[in-house]
XYZ file of N, CA, C and O in Angstrom:
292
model
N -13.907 -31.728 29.415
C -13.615 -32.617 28.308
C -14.453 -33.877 28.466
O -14.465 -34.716 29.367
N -15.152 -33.774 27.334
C -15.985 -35.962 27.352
C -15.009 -36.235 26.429
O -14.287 -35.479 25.778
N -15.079 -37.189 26.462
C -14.347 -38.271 25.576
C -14.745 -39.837 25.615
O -15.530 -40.267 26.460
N -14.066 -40.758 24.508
C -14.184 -41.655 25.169
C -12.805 -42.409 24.808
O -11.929 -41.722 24.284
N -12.531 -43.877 25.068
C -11.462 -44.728 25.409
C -11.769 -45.972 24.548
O -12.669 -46.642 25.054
N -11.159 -46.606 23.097
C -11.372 -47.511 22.835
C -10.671 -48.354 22.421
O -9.688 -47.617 22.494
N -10.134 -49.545 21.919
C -9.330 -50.109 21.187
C -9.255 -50.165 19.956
O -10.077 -49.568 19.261
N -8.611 -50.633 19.612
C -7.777 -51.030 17.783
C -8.981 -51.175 16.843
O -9.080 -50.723 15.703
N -10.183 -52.137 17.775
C -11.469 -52.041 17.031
C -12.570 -51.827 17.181
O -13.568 -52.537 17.055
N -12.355 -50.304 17.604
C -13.428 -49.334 18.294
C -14.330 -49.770 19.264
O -15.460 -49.318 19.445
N -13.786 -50.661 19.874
C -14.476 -51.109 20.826
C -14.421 -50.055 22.181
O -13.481 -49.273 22.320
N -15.571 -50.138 23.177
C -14.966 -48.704 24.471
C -14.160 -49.623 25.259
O -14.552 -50.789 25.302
N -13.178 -49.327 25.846
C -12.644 -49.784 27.187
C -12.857 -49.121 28.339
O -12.562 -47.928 28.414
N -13.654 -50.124 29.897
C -14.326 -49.657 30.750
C -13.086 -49.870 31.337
O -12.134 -50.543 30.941
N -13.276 -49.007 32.627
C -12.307 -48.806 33.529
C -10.919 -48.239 33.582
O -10.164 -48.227 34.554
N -10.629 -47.592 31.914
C -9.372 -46.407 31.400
C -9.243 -45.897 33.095
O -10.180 -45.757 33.882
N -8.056 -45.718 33.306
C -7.771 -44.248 33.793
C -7.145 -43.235 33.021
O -6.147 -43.383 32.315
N -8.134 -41.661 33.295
C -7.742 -40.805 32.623
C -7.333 -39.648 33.620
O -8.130 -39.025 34.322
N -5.622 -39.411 33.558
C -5.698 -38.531 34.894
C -5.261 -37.535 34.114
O -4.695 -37.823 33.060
N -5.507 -35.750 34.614
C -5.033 -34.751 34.679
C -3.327 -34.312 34.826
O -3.008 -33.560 35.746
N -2.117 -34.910 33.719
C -0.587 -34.848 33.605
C -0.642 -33.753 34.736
O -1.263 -32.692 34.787
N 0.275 -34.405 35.687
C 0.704 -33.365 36.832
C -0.170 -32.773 38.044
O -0.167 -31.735 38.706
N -0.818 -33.799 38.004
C -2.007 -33.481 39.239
C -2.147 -34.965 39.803
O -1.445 -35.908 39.436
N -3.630 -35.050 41.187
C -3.654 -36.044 41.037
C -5.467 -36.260 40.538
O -6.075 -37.318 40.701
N -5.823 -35.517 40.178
C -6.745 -35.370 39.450
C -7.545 -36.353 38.335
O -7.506 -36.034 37.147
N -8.169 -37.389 38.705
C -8.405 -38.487 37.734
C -10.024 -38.601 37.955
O -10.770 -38.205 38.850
N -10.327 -39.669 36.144
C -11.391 -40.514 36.642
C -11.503 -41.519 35.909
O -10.760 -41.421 34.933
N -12.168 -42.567 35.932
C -12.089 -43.961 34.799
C -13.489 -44.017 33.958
O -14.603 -43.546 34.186
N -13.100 -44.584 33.182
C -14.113 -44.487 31.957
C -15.269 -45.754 32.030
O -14.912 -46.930 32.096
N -16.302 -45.453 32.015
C -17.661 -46.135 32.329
C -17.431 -47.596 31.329
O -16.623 -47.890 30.447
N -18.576 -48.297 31.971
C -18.207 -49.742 30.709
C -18.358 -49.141 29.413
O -18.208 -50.062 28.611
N -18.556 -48.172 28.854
C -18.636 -48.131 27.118
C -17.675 -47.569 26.560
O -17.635 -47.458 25.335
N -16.379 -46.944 27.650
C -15.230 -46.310 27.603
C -15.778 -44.588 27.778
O -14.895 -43.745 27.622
N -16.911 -44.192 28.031
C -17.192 -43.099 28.045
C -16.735 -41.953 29.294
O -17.548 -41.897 30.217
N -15.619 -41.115 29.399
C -15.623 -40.045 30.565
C -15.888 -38.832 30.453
O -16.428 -38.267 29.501
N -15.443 -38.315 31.612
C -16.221 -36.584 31.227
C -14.559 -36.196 32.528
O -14.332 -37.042 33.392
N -13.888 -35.269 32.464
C -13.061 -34.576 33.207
C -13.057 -33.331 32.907
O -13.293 -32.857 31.796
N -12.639 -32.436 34.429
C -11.922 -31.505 33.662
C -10.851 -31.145 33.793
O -10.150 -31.352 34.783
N -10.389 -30.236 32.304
C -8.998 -30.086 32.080
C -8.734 -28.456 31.884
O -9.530 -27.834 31.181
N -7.718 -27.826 32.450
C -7.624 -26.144 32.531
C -6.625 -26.392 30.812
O -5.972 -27.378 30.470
N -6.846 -25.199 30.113
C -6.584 -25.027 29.095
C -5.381 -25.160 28.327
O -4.640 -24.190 28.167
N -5.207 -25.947 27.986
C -3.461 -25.985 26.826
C -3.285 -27.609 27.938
O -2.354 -28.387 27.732
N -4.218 -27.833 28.927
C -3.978 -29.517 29.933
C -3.418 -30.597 29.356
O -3.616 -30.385 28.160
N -2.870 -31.577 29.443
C -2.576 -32.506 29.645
C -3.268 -33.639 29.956
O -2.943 -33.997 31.088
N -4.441 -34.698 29.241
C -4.542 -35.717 29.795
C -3.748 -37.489 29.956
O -3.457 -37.997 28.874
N -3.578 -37.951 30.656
C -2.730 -39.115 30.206
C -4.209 -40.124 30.521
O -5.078 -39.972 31.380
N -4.074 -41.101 29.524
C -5.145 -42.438 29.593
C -4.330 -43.786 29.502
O -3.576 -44.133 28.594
N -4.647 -44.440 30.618
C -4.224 -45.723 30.463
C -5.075 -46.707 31.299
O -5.791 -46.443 32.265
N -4.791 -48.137 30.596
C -5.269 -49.465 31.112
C -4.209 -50.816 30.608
O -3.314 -51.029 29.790
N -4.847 -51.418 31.512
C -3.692 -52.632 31.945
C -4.029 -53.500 30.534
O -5.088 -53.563 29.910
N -2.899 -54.060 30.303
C -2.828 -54.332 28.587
C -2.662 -53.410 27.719
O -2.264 -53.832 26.633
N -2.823 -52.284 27.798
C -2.822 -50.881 26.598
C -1.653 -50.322 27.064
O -1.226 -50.468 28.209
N -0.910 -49.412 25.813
C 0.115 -48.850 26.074
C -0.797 -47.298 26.626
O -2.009 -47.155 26.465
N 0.235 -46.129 27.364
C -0.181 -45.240 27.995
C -0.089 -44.432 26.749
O 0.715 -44.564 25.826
N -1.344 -43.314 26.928
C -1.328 -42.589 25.636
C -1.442 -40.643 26.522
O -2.120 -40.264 27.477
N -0.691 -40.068 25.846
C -1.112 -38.310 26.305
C -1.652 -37.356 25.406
O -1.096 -37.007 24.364
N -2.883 -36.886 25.874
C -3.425 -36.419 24.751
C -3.370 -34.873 25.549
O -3.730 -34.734 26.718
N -2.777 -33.590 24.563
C -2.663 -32.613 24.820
C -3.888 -32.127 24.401
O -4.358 -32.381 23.292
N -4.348 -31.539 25.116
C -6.582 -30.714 25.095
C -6.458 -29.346 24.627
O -5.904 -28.520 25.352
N -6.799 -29.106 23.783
C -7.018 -27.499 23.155
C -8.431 -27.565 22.768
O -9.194 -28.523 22.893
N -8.723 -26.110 22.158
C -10.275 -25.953 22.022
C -10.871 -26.604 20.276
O -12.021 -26.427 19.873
N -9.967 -27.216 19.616
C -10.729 -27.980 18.799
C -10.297 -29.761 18.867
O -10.035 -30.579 17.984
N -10.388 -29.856 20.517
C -10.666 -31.410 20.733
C -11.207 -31.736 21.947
O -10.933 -32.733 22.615
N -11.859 -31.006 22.169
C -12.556 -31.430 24.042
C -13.784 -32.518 23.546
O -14.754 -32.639 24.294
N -13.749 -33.036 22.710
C -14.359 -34.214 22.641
C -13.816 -35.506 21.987
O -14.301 -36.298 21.179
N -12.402 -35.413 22.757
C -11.875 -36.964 21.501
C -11.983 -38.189 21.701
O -12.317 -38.538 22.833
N -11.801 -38.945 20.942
C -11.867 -40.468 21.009
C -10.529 -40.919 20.555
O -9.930 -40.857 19.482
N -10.132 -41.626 22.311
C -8.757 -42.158 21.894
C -8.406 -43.589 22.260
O -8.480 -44.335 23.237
N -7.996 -43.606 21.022
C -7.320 -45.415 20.673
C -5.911 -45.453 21.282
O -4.863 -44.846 21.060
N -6.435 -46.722 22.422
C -5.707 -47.460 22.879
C -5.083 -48.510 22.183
O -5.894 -49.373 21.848
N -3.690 -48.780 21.785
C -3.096 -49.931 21.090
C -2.672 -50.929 22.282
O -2.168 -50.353 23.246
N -2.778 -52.160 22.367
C -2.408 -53.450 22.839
C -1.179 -53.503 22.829
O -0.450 -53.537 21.838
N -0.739 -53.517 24.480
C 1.077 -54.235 24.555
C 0.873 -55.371 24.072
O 1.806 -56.165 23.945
């Protein structure tokens, strides 16, 4: 899965963690919010950063490339 990590106004957020739900399987997202993981099929990713609420994005085969908005606590 690439993806990337941005805010409210598409901005990227560097340093997301994006871990693998139920593993300890992670990695953080480059300064432009850009990552790459991988995820075994029907996976679970959770993304979060400090100030943003935690978001879970369930991965199937028409989204291994999403872009997900982070909303502001």
């Amino acid at each position: 899965v690439k993806g990337k990590v941005v805010n409210e106004q598409s901005a990227g957020i560097p340093n997301a963690s994006i871990i693998v739900k139920g593993t300890s399987q992670g990695v953080t997202s480059n300064q432009n919010g850009d990552f790459a993981i991988s995820v075994p099929t029907g996976g679970t990713i959770v993304i979060s950063s400090v100030g943003f609420l935690t978001q879970e994005i369930k991965v199937s085969g028409d989204n291994l490339n999403p872009t997900i908005t982070l909303k502001q606590t």
